Amino acid sequence: MNISYHGPAVIDDPEKFEFRDFVRNAVGLEVQRVFYFNKRLYIVDFETLHGIVEDKFIVVEIITYSAFTEVDGYRRWIIYHNHDDSCEYTDRVNMLRGDTTIIPVVKTGDRFVRKLEEQIEKGRFRTQ
């Protein structure tokens, strides 16, 4: 049986946010992590579909939602304080409270982020 791989394919153009709105979006979506690449932070949600078509096993990776914001460099954490509606992009976690959300930032250049980077460089993204 042959295997055919397609993707990652992007369903919709990525959304560009200001940093504060990006963080609110990440918290609202309950993301487990965001990705850093080339002075940008990314939220990437994807699905992997597979099936058999004409004696071929087909695998398709689809980016179902993506968003990004521009930052000045890599830091390890995003900290969001819900009560104050304030956020930090930092290397240190301190002053934890009951209303604090911590989102790790993963430095990567994986195929999903590279695909989104291609689209952004071509000007194919939505703005708020």
PDB file of C-alpha atoms in Angstrom:
ATOM      1  CA  MET A   1       0.000   0.000   0.000  1.00  0.00           C
ATOM      2  CA  ASN A   2       1.303   3.450  -0.956  1.00  0.00           C
ATOM      3  CA  ILE A   3       1.262   6.314   1.519  1.00  0.00           C
ATOM      4  CA  SER A   4       0.543   9.849   0.382  1.00  0.00           C
ATOM      5  CA  TYR A   5       1.120  12.854   2.654  1.00  0.00           C
ATOM      6  CA  HIS A   6      -0.417  16.293   2.075  1.00  0.00           C
ATOM      7  CA  GLY A   7       0.064  19.362   4.180  1.00  0.00           C
ATOM      8  CA  PRO A   8       0.100  21.265   6.146  1.00  0.00           C
ATOM      9  CA  ALA A   9      -2.784  22.985   4.381  1.00  0.00           C
ATOM     10  CA  VAL A  10      -4.266  26.206   5.732  1.00  0.00           C
ATOM     11  CA  ILE A  11      -8.048  26.589   5.760  1.00  0.00           C
ATOM     12  CA  ASP A  12      -8.104  30.292   6.640  1.00  0.00           C
ATOM     13  CA  ASP A  13      -5.500  33.050   6.678  1.00  0.00           C
ATOM     14  CA  PRO A  14      -3.836  33.672  10.052  1.00  0.00           C
ATOM     15  CA  GLU A  15      -5.158  36.534  12.196  1.00  0.00           C
ATOM     16  CA  LYS A  16      -2.800  39.292  13.309  1.00  0.00           C
ATOM     17  CA  PHE A  17      -3.373  40.669  16.822  1.00  0.00           C
ATOM     18  CA  GLU A  18      -1.812  43.276  19.039  1.00  0.00           C
ATOM     19  CA  PHE A  19       0.000  41.542  21.909  1.00  0.00           C
ATOM     20  CA  ARG A  20      -2.670  42.122  24.576  1.00  0.00           C
ATOM     21  CA  ASP A  21      -5.477  40.878  22.297  1.00  0.00           C
ATOM     22  CA  PHE A  22      -3.341  37.889  21.278  1.00  0.00           C
ATOM     23  CA  VAL A  23      -2.948  36.924  24.935  1.00  0.00           C
ATOM     24  CA  ARG A  24      -6.676  37.320  25.608  1.00  0.00           C
ATOM     25  CA  ASN A  25      -7.376  35.135  22.569  1.00  0.00           C
ATOM     26  CA  ALA A  26      -4.909  32.471  23.779  1.00  0.00           C
ATOM     27  CA  VAL A  27      -6.489  32.451  27.251  1.00  0.00           C
ATOM     28  CA  GLY A  28     -10.001  32.282  25.780  1.00  0.00           C
ATOM     29  CA  LEU A  29      -9.018  29.355  23.558  1.00  0.00           C
ATOM     30  CA  GLU A  30      -7.348  27.663  26.537  1.00  0.00           C
ATOM     31  CA  VAL A  31      -4.193  26.967  24.524  1.00  0.00           C
ATOM     32  CA  GLN A  32      -1.577  24.752  26.152  1.00  0.00           C
ATOM     33  CA  ARG A  33       1.324  26.659  24.566  1.00  0.00           C
ATOM     34  CA  VAL A  34       2.187  29.264  21.967  1.00  0.00           C
ATOM     35  CA  PHE A  35       5.052  29.060  19.503  1.00  0.00           C
ATOM     36  CA  TYR A  36       7.873  31.544  18.872  1.00  0.00           C
ATOM     37  CA  PHE A  37       9.599  31.936  15.517  1.00  0.00           C
ATOM     38  CA  ASN A  38      11.231  34.927  13.803  1.00  0.00           C
ATOM     39  CA  LYS A  39      10.057  37.579  16.312  1.00  0.00           C
ATOM     40  CA  ARG A  40       6.456  36.354  16.226  1.00  0.00           C
ATOM     41  CA  LEU A  41       4.263  34.364  18.598  1.00  0.00           C
ATOM     42  CA  TYR A  42       1.799  31.896  17.074  1.00  0.00           C
ATOM     43  CA  ILE A  43      -1.336  30.054  18.122  1.00  0.00           C
ATOM     44  CA  VAL A  44      -1.745  27.010  15.879  1.00  0.00           C
ATOM     45  CA  ASP A  45      -4.652  24.579  15.935  1.00  0.00           C
ATOM     46  CA  PHE A  46      -4.554  21.700  13.467  1.00  0.00           C
ATOM     47  CA  GLU A  47      -6.200  18.398  12.615  1.00  0.00           C
ATOM     48  CA  THR A  48      -4.718  15.298  11.041  1.00  0.00           C
ATOM     49  CA  LEU A  49      -7.076  13.407   8.749  1.00  0.00           C
ATOM     50  CA  HIS A  50      -6.375  10.030   7.212  1.00  0.00           C
ATOM     51  CA  GLY A  51      -8.085   7.431   5.092  1.00  0.00           C
ATOM     52  CA  ILE A  52      -7.714   4.967   2.264  1.00  0.00           C
ATOM     53  CA  VAL A  53      -8.427   6.066  -1.309  1.00  0.00           C
ATOM     54  CA  GLU A  54      -7.791   3.776  -4.306  1.00  0.00           C
ATOM     55  CA  ASP A  55      -5.296   1.572  -2.437  1.00  0.00           C
ATOM     56  CA  LYS A  56      -3.418   4.591  -1.065  1.00  0.00           C
ATOM     57  CA  PHE A  57      -3.240   5.552   2.579  1.00  0.00           C
ATOM     58  CA  ILE A  58      -3.738   9.331   2.580  1.00  0.00           C
ATOM     59  CA  VAL A  59      -2.626  11.614   5.437  1.00  0.00           C
ATOM     60  CA  VAL A  60      -3.661  15.280   5.386  1.00  0.00           C
ATOM     61  CA  GLU A  61      -2.636  17.876   7.985  1.00  0.00           C
ATOM     62  CA  ILE A  62      -4.909  20.903   8.091  1.00  0.00           C
ATOM     63  CA  ILE A  63      -4.328  24.106  10.070  1.00  0.00           C
ATOM     64  CA  THR A  64      -7.847  24.926  11.223  1.00  0.00           C
ATOM     65  CA  TYR A  65      -7.036  28.141  13.133  1.00  0.00           C
ATOM     66  CA  SER A  66      -3.980  30.337  13.488  1.00  0.00           C
ATOM     67  CA  ALA A  67      -3.143  33.695  14.999  1.00  0.00           C
ATOM     68  CA  PHE A  68       0.054  35.647  15.550  1.00  0.00           C
ATOM     69  CA  THR A  69       1.531  38.758  17.104  1.00  0.00           C
ATOM     70  CA  GLU A  70       4.885  40.435  16.714  1.00  0.00           C
ATOM     71  CA  VAL A  71       7.307  40.639  19.653  1.00  0.00           C
ATOM     72  CA  ASP A  72      10.846  41.926  20.126  1.00  0.00           C
ATOM     73  CA  GLY A  73      12.447  38.556  20.927  1.00  0.00           C
ATOM     74  CA  TYR A  74      12.086  35.190  22.613  1.00  0.00           C
ATOM     75  CA  ARG A  75      10.945  34.870  26.217  1.00  0.00           C
ATOM     76  CA  ARG A  76       9.783  31.736  28.010  1.00  0.00           C
ATOM     77  CA  TRP A  77       6.370  32.659  29.443  1.00  0.00           C
ATOM     78  CA  ILE A  78       3.225  34.681  28.926  1.00  0.00           C
ATOM     79  CA  ILE A  79       1.533  35.569  32.199  1.00  0.00           C
ATOM     80  CA  TYR A  80      -2.045  36.866  32.215  1.00  0.00           C
ATOM     81  CA  HIS A  81      -3.740  38.281  35.315  1.00  0.00           C
ATOM     82  CA  ASN A  82      -7.468  38.037  34.674  1.00  0.00           C
ATOM     83  CA  HIS A  83      -8.630  40.355  37.465  1.00  0.00           C
ATOM     84  CA  ASP A  84      -6.416  43.237  36.283  1.00  0.00           C
ATOM     85  CA  ASP A  85      -6.656  42.299  32.577  1.00  0.00           C
ATOM     86  CA  SER A  86      -2.868  42.658  32.430  1.00  0.00           C
ATOM     87  CA  CYS A  87      -0.276  40.500  30.749  1.00  0.00           C
ATOM     88  CA  GLU A  88       3.484  40.036  30.710  1.00  0.00           C
ATOM     89  CA  TYR A  89       5.899  38.419  28.277  1.00  0.00           C
ATOM     90  CA  THR A  90       8.771  37.339  30.484  1.00  0.00           C
ATOM     91  CA  ASP A  91      11.525  34.861  31.332  1.00  0.00           C
ATOM     92  CA  ARG A  92      10.568  34.708  35.015  1.00  0.00           C
ATOM     93  CA  VAL A  93       7.363  33.650  36.694  1.00  0.00           C
ATOM     94  CA  ASN A  94       6.612  35.484  39.929  1.00  0.00           C
ATOM     95  CA  MET A  95       3.647  37.013  41.737  1.00  0.00           C
ATOM     96  CA  LEU A  96       1.248  34.149  41.089  1.00  0.00           C
ATOM     97  CA  ARG A  97      -2.339  34.706  42.109  1.00  0.00           C
ATOM     98  CA  GLY A  98      -5.543  32.726  41.833  1.00  0.00           C
ATOM     99  CA  ASP A  99      -6.544  34.564  38.663  1.00  0.00           C
ATOM    100  CA  THR A 100      -3.211  34.034  36.872  1.00  0.00           C
ATOM    101  CA  THR A 101      -2.855  32.054  33.663  1.00  0.00           C
ATOM    102  CA  ILE A 102       0.628  30.944  32.603  1.00  0.00           C
ATOM    103  CA  ILE A 103       1.247  30.014  28.973  1.00  0.00           C
ATOM    104  CA  PRO A 104       4.601  28.501  27.999  1.00  0.00           C
ATOM    105  CA  VAL A 105       6.312  29.767  24.847  1.00  0.00           C
ATOM    106  CA  VAL A 106       7.990  27.097  22.703  1.00  0.00           C
ATOM    107  CA  LYS A 107      10.779  28.169  20.370  1.00  0.00           C
ATOM    108  CA  THR A 108      10.311  26.250  17.118  1.00  0.00           C
ATOM    109  CA  GLY A 109      10.514  26.303  13.365  1.00  0.00           C
ATOM    110  CA  ASP A 110       8.260  23.325  12.707  1.00  0.00           C
ATOM    111  CA  ARG A 111       6.377  22.792   9.446  1.00  0.00           C
ATOM    112  CA  PHE A 112       3.156  24.389  10.724  1.00  0.00           C
ATOM    113  CA  VAL A 113       4.836  27.616  11.807  1.00  0.00           C
ATOM    114  CA  ARG A 114       6.946  27.745   8.633  1.00  0.00           C
ATOM    115  CA  LYS A 115       3.781  27.380   6.518  1.00  0.00           C
ATOM    116  CA  LEU A 116       2.145  30.283   8.377  1.00  0.00           C
ATOM    117  CA  GLU A 117       5.335  32.337   8.078  1.00  0.00           C
ATOM    118  CA  GLU A 118       5.214  31.847   4.283  1.00  0.00           C
ATOM    119  CA  GLN A 119       1.673  33.201   4.143  1.00  0.00           C
ATOM    120  CA  ILE A 120       2.465  36.176   6.374  1.00  0.00           C
ATOM    121  CA  GLU A 121       5.523  37.092   4.283  1.00  0.00           C
ATOM    122  CA  LYS A 122       3.268  37.085   1.197  1.00  0.00           C
ATOM    123  CA  GLY A 123       0.840  39.432   2.975  1.00  0.00           C
ATOM    124  CA  ARG A 124      -1.869  36.788   3.324  1.00  0.00           C
ATOM    125  CA  PHE A 125      -3.266  37.401   6.805  1.00  0.00           C
ATOM    126  CA  ARG A 126      -6.242  39.091   8.462  1.00  0.00           C
ATOM    127  CA  THR A 127      -5.977  41.989  10.899  1.00  0.00           C
ATOM    128  CA  GLN A 128      -8.201  42.909  13.813  1.00  0.00           C
TER     129      GLN A 128
END
